[in-house]
mmCIF file of C-alpha atoms in Angstrom:
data_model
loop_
_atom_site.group_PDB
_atom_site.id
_atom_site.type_symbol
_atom_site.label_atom_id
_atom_site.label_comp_id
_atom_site.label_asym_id
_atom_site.label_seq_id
_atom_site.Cartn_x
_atom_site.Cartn_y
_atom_site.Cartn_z
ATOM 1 C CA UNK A 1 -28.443 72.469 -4.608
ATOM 2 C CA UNK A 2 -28.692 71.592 -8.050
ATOM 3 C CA UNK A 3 -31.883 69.734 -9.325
ATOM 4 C CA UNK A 4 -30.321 68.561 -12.230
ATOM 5 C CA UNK A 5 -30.797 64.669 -12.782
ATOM 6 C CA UNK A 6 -27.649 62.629 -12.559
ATOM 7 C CA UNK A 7 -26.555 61.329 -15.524
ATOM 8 C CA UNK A 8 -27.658 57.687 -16.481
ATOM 9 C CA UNK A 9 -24.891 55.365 -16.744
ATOM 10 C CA UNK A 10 -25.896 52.480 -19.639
ATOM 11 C CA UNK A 11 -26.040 49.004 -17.829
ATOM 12 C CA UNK A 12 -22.292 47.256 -17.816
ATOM 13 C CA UNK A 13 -22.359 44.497 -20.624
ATOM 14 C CA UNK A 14 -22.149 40.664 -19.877
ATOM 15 C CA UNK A 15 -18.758 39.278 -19.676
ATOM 16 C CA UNK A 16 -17.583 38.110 -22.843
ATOM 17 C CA UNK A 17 -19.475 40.829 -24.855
ATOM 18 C CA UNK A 18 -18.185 43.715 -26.679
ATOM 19 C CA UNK A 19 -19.431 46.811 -25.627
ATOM 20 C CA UNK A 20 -18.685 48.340 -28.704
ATOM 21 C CA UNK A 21 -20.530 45.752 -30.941
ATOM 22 C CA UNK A 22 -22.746 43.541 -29.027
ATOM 23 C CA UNK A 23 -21.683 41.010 -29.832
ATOM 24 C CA UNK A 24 -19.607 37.698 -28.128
ATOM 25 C CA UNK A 25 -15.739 37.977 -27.975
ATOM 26 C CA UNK A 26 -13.691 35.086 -29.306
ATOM 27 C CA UNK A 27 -13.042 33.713 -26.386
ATOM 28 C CA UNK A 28 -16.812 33.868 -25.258
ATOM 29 C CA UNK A 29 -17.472 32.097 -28.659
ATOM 30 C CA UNK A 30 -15.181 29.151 -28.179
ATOM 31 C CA UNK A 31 -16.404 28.472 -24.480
ATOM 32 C CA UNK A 32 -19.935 28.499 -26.069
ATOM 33 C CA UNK A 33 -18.615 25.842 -28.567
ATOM 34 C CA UNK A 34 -16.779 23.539 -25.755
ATOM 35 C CA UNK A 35 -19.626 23.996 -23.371
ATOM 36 C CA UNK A 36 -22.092 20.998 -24.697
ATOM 37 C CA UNK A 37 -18.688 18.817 -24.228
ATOM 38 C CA UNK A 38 -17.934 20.377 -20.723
ATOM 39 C CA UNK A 39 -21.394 19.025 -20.003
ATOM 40 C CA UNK A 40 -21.451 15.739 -21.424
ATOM 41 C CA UNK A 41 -18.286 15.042 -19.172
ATOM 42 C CA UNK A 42 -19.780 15.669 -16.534
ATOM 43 C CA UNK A 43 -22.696 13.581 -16.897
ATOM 44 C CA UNK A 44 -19.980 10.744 -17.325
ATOM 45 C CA UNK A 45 -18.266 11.933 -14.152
ATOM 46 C CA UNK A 46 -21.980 11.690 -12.424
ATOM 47 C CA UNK A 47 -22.488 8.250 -13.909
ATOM 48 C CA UNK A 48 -19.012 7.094 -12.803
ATOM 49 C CA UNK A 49 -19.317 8.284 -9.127
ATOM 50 C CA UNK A 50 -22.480 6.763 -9.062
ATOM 51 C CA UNK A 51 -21.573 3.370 -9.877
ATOM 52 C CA UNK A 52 -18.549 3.600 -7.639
ATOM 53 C CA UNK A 53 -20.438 3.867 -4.693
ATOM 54 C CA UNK A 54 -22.819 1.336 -5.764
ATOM 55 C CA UNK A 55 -19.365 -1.278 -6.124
ATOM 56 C CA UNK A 56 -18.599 0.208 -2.534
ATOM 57 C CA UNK A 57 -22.240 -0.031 -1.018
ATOM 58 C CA UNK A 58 -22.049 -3.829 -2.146
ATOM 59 C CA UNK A 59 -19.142 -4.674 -0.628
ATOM 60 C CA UNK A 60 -19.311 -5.683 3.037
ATOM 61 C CA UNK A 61 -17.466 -3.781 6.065
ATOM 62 C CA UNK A 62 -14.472 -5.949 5.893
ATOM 63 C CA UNK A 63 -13.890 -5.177 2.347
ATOM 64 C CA UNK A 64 -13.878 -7.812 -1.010
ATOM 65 C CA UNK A 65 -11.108 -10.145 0.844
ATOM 66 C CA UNK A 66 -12.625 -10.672 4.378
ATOM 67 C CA UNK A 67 -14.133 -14.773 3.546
ATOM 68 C CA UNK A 68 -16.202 -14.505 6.643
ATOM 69 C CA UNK A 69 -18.740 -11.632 5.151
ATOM 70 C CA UNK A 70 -19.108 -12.671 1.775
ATOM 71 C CA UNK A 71 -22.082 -14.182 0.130
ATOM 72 C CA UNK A 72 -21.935 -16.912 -1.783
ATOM 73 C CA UNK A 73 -21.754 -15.211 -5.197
ATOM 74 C CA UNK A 74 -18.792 -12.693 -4.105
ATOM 75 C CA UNK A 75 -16.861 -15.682 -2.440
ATOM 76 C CA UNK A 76 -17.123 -17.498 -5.906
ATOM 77 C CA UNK A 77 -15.549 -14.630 -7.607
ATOM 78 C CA UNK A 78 -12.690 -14.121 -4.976
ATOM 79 C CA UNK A 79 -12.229 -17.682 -5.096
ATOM 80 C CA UNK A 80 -11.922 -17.427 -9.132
ATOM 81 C CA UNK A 81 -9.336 -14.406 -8.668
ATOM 82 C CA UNK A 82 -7.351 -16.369 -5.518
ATOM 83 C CA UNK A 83 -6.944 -19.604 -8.115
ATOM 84 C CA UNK A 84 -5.895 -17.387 -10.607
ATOM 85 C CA UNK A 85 -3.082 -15.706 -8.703
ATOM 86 C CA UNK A 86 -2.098 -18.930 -6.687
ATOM 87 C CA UNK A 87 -1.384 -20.553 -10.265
ATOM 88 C CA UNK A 88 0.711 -17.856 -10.823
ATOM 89 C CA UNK A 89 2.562 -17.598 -7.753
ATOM 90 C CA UNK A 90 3.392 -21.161 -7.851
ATOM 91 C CA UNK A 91 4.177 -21.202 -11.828
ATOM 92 C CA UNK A 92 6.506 -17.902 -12.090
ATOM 93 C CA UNK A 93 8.136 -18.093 -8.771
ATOM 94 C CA UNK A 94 7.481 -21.513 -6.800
ATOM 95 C CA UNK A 95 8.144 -24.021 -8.904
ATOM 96 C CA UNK A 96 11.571 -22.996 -10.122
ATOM 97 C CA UNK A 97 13.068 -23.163 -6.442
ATOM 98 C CA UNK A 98 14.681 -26.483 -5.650
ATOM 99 C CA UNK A 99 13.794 -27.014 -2.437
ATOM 100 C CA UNK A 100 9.784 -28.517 -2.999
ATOM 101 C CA UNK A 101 8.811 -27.426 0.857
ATOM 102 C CA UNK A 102 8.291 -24.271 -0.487
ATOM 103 C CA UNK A 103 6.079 -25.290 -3.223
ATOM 104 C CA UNK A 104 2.087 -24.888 -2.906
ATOM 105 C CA UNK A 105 0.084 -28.173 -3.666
ATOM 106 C CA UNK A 106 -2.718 -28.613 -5.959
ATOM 107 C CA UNK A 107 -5.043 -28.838 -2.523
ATOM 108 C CA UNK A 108 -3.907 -25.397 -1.056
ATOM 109 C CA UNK A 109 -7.465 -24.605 -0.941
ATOM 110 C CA UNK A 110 -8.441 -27.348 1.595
ATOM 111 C CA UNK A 111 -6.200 -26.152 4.033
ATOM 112 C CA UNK A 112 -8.237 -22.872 5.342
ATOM 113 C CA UNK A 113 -5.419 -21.150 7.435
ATOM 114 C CA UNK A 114 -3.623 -20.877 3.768
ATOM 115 C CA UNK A 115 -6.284 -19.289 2.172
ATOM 116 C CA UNK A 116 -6.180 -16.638 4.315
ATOM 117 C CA UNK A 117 -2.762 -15.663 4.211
ATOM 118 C CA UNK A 118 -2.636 -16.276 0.160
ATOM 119 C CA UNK A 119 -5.505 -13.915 -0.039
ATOM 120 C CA UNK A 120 -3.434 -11.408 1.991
ATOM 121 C CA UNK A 121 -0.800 -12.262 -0.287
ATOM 122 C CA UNK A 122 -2.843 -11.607 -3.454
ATOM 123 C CA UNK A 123 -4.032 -8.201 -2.055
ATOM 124 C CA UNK A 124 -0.651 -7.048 -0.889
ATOM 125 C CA UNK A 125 0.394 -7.949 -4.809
ATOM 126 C CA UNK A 126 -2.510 -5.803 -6.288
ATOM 127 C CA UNK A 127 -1.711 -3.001 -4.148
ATOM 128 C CA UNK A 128 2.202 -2.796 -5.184
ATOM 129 C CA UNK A 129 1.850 -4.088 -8.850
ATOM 130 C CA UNK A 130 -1.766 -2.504 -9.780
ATOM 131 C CA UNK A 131 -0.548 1.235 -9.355
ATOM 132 C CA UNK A 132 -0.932 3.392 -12.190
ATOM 133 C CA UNK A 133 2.658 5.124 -11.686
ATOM 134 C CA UNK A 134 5.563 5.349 -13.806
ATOM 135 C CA UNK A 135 7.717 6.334 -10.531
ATOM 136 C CA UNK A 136 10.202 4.086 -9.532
ATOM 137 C CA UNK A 137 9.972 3.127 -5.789
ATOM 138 C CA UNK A 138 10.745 -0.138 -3.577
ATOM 139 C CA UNK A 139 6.964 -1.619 -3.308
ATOM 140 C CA UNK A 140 7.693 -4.609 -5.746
ATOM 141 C CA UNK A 141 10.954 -5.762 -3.675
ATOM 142 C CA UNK A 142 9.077 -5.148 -0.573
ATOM 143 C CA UNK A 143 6.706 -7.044 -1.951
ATOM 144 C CA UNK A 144 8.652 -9.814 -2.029
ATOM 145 C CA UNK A 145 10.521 -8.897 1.361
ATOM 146 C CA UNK A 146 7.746 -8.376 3.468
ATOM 147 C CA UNK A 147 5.365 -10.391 1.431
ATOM 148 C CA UNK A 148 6.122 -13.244 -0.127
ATOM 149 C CA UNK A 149 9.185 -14.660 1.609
ATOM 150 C CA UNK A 150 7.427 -14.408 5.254
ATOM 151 C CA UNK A 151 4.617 -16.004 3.794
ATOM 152 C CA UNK A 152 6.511 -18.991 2.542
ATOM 153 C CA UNK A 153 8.361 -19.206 5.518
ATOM 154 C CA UNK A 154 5.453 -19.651 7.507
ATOM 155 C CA UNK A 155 3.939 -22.446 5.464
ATOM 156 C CA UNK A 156 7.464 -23.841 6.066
ATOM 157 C CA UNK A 157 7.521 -23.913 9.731
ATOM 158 C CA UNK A 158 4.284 -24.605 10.077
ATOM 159 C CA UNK A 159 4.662 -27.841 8.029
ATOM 160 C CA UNK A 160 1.335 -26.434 6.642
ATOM 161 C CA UNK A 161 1.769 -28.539 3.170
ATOM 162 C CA UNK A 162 4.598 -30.956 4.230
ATOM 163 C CA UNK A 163 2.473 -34.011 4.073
ATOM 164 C CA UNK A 164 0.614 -33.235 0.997
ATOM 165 C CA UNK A 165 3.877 -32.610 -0.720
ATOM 166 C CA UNK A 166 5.416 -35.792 0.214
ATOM 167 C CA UNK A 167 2.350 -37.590 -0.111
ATOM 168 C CA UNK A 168 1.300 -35.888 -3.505
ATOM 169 C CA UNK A 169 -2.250 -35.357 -2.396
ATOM 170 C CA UNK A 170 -4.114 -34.138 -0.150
ATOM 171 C CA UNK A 171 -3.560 -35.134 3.655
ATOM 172 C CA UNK A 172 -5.741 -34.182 6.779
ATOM 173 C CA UNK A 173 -3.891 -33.461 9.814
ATOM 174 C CA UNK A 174 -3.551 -35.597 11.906
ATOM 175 C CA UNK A 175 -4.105 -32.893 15.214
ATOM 176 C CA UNK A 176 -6.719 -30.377 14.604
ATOM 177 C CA UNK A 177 -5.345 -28.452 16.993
ATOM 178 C CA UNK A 178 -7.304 -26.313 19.880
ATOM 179 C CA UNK A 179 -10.893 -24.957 18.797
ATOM 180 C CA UNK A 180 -12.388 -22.220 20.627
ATOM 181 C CA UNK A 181 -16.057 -21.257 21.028
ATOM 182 C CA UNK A 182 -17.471 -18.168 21.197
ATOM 183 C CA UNK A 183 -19.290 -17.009 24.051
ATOM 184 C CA UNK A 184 -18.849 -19.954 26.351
ATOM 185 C CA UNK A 185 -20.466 -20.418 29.853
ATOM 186 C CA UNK A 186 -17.072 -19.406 31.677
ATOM 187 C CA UNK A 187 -16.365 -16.809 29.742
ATOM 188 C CA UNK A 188 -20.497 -15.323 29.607
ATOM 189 C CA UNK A 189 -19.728 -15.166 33.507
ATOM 190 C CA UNK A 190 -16.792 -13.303 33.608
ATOM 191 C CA UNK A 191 -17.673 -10.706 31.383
ATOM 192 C CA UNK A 192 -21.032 -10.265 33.284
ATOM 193 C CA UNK A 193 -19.406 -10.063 36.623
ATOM 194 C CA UNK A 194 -16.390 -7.483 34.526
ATOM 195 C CA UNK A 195 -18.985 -5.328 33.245
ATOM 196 C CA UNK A 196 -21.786 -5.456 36.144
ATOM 197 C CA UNK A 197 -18.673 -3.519 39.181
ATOM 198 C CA UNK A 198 -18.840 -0.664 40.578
ATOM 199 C CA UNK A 199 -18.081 2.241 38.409
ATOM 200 C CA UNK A 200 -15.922 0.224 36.385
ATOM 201 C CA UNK A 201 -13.569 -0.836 39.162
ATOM 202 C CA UNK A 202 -11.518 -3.524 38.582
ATOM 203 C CA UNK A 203 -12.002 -7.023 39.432
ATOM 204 C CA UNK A 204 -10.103 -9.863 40.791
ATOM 205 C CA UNK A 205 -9.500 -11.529 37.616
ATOM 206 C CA UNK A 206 -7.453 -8.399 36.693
ATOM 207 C CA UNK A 207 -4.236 -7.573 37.601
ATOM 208 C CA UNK A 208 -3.153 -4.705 39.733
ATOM 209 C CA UNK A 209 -1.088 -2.052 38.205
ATOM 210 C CA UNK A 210 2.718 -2.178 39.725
ATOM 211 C CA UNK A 211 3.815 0.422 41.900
ATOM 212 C CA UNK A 212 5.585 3.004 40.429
#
């Protein structure tokens, strides 16, 4: 066997030098030069996906629309926005129809069912108008389709603003209607007795499935 060393291979250079010259290629040169800018982007992409999750964090479960789990200070500013769009709404398309029962009234925001269906309203109209795409596609008619005339039509046959429209202010109902309570006596008993059987059997206030 030989005993002759084996030859030293020289260390392979770093990418982006020449191993003739040392020195950096062109095209390591020019990623040197766009590298501080690479960097500074991404500190703004940090900074950007930080304070997105803060907006998120601060919103409740329900999301910027649900009344019921908003503080005071986010239920002034959806109130500010609602105002804003009902205006609109009533303005650009409302107004010009001839037939006043499908108008909105200045009070619209006394009348609580109303609020919450021209806040579903408003959303459904940021989510087809407020995308950034120059594509054409059918969520502005359906907008109106699915949206807006149902909407209307509801208010209609509801009477919801019928007397403040013929009255030309604001008018209480005269029925209020059925209120339920939450967690009444009868119903407290039922569930207790529903969730207290046997290995979840079912109880007499359920029905039995049909035969098949």
């Amino acid at each position: 066997m030989s005993s002759e060393p084996f030859p030293e291979h020289p260390a392979p250079a770093p990418a982006g030098v020449d191993t003739t010259t040392g020195e950096l290629s062109e095209d390591a040169l020019g990623l040197a030069d766009v590298l501080p800018d690479l960097l500074d982007r991404l500190d703004s992409v940090e900074e950007l996906a930080a304070n997105l999750f803060e907006e998120l964090a601060s919103h409740p479960a329900g999301g910027p629309w649900f009344w019921k789990e908003l503080n005071p200070g986010q239920r002034k500013e959806l109130w500010a926005e609602l105002d804003t769009f009902v205006v609109w709404l009533q303005n650009r398309i409302l107004r010009h129809w001839s037939n006043s029962e499908g108008w909105i009234p200045a009070c619209w925001y006394r009348h609580p069912d109303a609020v919450e269906l021209l806040t579903a309203l408003m959303v459904a109209h940021k989510a087809a108008y407020g995308a950034k795409s120059k594509k054409p596609s059918f969520e502005l008619t359906e907008w109106f389709s699915r949206g807006l005339w149902p909407t209307m039509e509801t208010f209609k046959q509801r009477s919801t603003f019928k007397y403040c429209l013929e009255n030309q202010s604001h008018t209480d109902s005269t029925s209020q209607g059925l209120e339920l309570r939450a967690n009444n006596e009868d119903f407290t008993a039922f569930v207790d007795e529903d969730t207290t059987s046997a290995d979840g059997a079912q109880t007499e206030h359920q029905a039995e499935p049909a035969d098949a």
